[in-house]
Short mmCIF file of C-alpha atoms in Angstrom, two decimals:
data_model
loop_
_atom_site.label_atom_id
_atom_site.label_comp_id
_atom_site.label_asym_id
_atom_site.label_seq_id
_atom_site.Cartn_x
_atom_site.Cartn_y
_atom_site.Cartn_z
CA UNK V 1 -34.74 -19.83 -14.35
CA UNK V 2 -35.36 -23.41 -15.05
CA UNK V 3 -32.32 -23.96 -17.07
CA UNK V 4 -29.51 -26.25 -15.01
CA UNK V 5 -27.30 -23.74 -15.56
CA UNK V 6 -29.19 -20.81 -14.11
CA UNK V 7 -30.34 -23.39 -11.12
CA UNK V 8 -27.10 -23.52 -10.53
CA UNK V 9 -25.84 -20.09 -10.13
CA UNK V 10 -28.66 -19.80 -7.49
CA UNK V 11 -27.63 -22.25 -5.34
CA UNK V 12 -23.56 -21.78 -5.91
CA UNK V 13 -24.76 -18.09 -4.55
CA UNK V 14 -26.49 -19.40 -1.70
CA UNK V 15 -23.72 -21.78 -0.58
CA UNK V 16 -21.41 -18.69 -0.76
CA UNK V 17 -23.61 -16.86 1.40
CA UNK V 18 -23.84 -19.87 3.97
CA UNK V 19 -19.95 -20.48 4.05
CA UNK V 20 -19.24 -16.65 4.30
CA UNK V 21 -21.36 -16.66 7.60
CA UNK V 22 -20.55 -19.70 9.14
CA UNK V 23 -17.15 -19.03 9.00
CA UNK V 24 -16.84 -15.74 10.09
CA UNK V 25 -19.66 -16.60 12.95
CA UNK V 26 -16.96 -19.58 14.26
CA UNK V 27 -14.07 -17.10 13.75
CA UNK V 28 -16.41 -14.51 16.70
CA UNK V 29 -17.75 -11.90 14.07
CA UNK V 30 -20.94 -10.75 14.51
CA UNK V 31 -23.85 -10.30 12.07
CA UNK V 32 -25.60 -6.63 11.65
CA UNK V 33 -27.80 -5.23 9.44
CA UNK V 34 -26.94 -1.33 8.37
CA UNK V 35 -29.21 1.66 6.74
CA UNK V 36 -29.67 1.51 3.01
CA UNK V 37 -31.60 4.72 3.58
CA UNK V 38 -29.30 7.12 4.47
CA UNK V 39 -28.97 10.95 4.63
CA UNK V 40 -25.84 11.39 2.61
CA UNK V 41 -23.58 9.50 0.49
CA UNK V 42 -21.34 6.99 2.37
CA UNK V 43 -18.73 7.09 0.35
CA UNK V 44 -16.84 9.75 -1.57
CA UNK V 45 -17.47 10.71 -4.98
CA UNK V 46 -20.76 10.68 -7.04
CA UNK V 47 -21.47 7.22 -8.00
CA UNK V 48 -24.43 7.67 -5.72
CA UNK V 49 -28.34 7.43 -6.23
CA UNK V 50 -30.40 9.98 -4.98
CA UNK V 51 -34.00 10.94 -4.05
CA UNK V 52 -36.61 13.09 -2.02
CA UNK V 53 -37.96 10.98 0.90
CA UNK V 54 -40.46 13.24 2.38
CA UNK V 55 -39.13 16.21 1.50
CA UNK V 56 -35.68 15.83 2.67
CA UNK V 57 -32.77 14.70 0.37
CA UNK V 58 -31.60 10.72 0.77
CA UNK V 59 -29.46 8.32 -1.23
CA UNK V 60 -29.22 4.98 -1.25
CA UNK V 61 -25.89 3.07 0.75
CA UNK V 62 -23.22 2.89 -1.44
CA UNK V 63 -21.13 0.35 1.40
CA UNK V 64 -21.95 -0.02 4.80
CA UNK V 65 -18.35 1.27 5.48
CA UNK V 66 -19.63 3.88 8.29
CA UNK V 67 -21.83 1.80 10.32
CA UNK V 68 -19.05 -0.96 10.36
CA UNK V 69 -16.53 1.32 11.52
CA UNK V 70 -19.14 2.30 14.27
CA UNK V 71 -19.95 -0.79 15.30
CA UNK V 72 -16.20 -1.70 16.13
CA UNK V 73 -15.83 1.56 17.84
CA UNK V 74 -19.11 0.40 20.09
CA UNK V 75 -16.89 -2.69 20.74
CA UNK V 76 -18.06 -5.02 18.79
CA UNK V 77 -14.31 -6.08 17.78
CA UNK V 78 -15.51 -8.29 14.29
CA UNK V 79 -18.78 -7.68 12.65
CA UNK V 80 -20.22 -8.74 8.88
CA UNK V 81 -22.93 -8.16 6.84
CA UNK V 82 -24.52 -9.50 3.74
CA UNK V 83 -26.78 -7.20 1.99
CA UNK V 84 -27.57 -5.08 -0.81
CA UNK V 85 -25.20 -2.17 -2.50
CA UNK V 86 -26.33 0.11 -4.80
CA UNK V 87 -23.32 2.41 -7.04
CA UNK V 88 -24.51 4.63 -9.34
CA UNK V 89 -21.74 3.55 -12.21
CA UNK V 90 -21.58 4.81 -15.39
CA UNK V 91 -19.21 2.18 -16.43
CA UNK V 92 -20.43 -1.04 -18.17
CA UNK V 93 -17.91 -3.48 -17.45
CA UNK V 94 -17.99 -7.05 -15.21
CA UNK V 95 -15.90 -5.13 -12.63
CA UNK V 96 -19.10 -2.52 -12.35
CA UNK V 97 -22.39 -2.95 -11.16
CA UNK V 98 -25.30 -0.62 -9.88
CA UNK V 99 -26.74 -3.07 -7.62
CA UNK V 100 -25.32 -5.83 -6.01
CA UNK V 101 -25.21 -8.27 -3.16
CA UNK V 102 -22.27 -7.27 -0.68
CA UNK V 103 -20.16 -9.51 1.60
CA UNK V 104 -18.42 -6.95 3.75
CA UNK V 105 -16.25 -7.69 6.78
CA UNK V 106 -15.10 -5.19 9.77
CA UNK V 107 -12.73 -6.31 12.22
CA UNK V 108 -10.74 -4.25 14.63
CA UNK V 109 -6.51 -5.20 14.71
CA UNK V 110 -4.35 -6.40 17.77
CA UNK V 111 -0.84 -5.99 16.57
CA UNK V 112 -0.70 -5.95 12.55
CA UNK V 113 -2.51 -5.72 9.22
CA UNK V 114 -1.70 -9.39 8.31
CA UNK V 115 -4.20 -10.41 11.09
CA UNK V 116 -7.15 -9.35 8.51
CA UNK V 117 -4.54 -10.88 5.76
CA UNK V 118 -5.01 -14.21 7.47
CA UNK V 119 -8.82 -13.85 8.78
CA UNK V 120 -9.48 -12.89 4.42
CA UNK V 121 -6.72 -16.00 2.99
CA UNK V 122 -9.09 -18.47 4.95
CA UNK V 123 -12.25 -16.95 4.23
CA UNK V 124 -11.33 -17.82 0.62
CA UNK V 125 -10.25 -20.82 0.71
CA UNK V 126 -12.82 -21.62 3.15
CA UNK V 127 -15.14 -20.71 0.16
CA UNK V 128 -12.95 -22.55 -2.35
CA UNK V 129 -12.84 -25.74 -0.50
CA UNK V 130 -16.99 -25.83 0.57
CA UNK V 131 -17.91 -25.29 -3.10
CA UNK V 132 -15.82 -27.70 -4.79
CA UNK V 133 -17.18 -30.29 -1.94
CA UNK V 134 -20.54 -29.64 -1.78
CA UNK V 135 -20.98 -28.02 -5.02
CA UNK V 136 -19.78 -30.15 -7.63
CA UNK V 137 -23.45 -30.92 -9.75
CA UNK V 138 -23.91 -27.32 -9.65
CA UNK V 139 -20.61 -26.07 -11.18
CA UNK V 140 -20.67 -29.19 -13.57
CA UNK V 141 -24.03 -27.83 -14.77
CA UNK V 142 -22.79 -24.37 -15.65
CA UNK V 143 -19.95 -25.40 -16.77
CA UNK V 144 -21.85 -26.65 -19.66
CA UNK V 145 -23.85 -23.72 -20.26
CA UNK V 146 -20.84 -21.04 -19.36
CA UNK V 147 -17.45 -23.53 -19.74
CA UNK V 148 -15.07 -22.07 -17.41
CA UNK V 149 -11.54 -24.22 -15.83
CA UNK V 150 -11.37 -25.03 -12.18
CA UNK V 151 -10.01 -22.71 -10.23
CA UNK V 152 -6.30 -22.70 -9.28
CA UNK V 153 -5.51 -22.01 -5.65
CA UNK V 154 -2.92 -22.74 -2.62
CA UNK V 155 -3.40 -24.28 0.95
CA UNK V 156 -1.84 -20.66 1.74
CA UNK V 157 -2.47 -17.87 0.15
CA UNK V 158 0.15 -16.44 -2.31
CA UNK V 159 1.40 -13.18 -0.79
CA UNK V 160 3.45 -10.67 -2.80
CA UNK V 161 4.42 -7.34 -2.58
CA UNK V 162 3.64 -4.51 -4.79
CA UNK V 163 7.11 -4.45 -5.75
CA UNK V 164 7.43 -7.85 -5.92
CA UNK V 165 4.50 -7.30 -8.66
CA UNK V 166 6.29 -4.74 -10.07
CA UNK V 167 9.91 -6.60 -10.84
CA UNK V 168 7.48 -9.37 -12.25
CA UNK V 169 6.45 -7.08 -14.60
CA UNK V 170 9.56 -5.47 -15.36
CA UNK V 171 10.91 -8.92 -16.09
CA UNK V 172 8.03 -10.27 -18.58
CA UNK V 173 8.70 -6.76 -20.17
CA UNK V 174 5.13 -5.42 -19.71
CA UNK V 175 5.58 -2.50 -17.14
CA UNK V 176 2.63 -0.28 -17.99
CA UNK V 177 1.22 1.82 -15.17
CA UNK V 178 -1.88 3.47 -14.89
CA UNK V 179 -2.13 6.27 -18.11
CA UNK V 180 -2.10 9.97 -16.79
CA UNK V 181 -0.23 11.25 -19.98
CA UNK V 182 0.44 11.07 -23.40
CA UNK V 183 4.12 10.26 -22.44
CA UNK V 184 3.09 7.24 -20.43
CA UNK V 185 0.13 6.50 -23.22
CA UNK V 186 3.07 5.50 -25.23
CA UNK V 187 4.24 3.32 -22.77
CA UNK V 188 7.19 4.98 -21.26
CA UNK V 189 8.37 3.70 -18.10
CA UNK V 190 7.19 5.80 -15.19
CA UNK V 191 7.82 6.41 -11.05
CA UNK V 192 7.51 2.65 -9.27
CA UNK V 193 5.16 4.43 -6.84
CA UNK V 194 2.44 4.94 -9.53
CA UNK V 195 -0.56 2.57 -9.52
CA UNK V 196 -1.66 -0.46 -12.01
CA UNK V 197 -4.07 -0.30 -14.49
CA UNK V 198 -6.61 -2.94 -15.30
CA UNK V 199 -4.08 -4.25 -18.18
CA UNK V 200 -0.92 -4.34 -15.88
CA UNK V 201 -2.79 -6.46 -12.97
CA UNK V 202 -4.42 -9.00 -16.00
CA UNK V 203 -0.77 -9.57 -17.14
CA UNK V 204 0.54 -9.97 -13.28
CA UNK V 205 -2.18 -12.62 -12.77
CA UNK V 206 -1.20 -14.52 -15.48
CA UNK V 207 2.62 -14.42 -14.42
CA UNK V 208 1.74 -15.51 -11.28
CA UNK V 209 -0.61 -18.36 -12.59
CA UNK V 210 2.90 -19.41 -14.76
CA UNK V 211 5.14 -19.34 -11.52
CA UNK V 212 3.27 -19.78 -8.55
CA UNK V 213 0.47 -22.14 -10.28
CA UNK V 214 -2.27 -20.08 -8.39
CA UNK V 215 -5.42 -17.66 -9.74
CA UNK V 216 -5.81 -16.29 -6.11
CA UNK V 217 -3.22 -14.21 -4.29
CA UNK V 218 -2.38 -11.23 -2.68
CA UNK V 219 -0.97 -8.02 -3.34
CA UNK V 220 0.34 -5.68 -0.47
CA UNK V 221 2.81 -2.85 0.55
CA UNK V 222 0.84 -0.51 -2.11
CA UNK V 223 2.74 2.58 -2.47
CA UNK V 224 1.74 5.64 -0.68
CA UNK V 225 0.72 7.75 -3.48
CA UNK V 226 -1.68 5.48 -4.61
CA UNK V 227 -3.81 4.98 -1.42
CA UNK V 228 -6.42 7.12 0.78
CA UNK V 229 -5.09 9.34 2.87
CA UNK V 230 -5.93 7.34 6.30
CA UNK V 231 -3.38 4.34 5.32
CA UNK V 232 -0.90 4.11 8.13
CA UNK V 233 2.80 4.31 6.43
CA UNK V 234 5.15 1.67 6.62
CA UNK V 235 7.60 1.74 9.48
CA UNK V 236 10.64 0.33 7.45
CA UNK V 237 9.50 2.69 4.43
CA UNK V 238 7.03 4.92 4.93
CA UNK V 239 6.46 5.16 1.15
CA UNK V 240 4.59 2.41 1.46
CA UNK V 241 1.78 1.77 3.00
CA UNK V 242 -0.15 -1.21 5.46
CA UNK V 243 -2.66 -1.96 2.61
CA UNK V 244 -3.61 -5.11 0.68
CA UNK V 245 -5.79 -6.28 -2.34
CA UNK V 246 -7.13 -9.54 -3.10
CA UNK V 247 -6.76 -11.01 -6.64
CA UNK V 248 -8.40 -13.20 -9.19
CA UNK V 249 -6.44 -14.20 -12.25
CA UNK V 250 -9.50 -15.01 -14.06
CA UNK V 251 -13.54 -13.32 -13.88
CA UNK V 252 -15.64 -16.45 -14.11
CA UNK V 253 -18.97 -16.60 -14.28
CA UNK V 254 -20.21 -16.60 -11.19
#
């Protein structure tokens, strides 16, 4: 832990956690703190750990998704929380973790989805901004130990839609959708509505990084097919849906 490098990380990670509230606090969210005890799993699938407490069967919060959800029903209009999540995954990748430190955000919406659009692009850049400023010995010190480039972003957030992201990748000739099939394993072109896989989205980040000269954007108008079932439909095309994801070209270190 005494290593520069190391030092750093801890202190990049607390100046995340710092910006992250202070900005939502001036933007009126509220802090709360929600079970990581719980009764049942609070989300779907299995990824969950279980165990007896006293007798009765518990797991441990896999999001605090529920109690956000309450908490803006009980009128609290924005809330946050930063606290622990623990996912049971079986996968060992940098995109899967069984414990972790979660920044998650709640907010209920006046008109339209791009209100939590806007609220999340400023968040980010928010973040960006604070830890190039005030954070400059730190990420010079990993950045020996772990070399990594500086980050690429916009004033405002690069916003395409999904089939924006799609012609992209038409056009660069690397359309390859999520694999289902032996057919589509040997990369035959499939329906537009399907999903991307972790290849398709690297190879859309770097297109974008080529044309827009960004790392962080913004994906939305997912099709319907590819979405939870509680995703309100577009108006103008309801085989789309009112649903976003935030991108990173690159997985740095921290």
């Amino acid at each position: 832990m005494r290593t520069p490098a190391n030092q750093g990380i801890f202190r990049v990670q607390c100046q995340v956690e710092n910006i992250f509230r202070q900005f939502l606090l001036s933007e009126g969210f509220v802090g709360i703190h929600t079970p990581k005890l719980i009764a049942g799993s609070s989300e779907g699938g299995s990824a969950v750990f279980r165990l007896n407490y006293k007798g009765t069967p518990a797991c441990l919060a896999q999001s605090p998704q529920l109690h956000k959800q309450m908490s803006i029903c009980g009128d609290f209009g924005r809330v946050f929380e930063i606290g622990p999540v623990f996912r049971a995954e079986d996968s060992f990748t940098h995109r899967h973790l069984c414990e972790f430190t979660g920044l998650d955000v709640e907010m209920e919406i006046k008109e339209h989805y791009s209100e939590v659009m806007d609220i999340v692009d400023r968040l980010f850049v928010a973040m960006f901004d604070c830890l190039n400023e005030h954070c400059s010995k730190e990420l010079e010190a990993i950045n020996k130990q772990y070399p990594f480039e500086k980050l690429k972003y916009l004033r405002n957030t690069l916003c395409l839609t999904f089939e924006e992201g799609v012609q992209m990748l038409k056009e660069a000739g690397s359309y390859n959708f999520h694999v289902f099939s032996l057919m589509q394993e040997a990369g035959v072109e499939i329906d537009p509505l399907g999903d991307l896989n972790t290849e398709s989205e690297r190879k859309l980040g770097q297109l974008v990084l080529e044309k827009y000269g960004t790392e962080f954007y913004m994906l939305h108008r997912y099709p319907l097919a590819v979405r939870p079932f509680y995703t309100m439909p577009c108006y103008d095309n309801p085989s789309n849906i009112y649903s976003f994801e935030v991108n990173l070209v690159t997985f740095q270190v921290l």
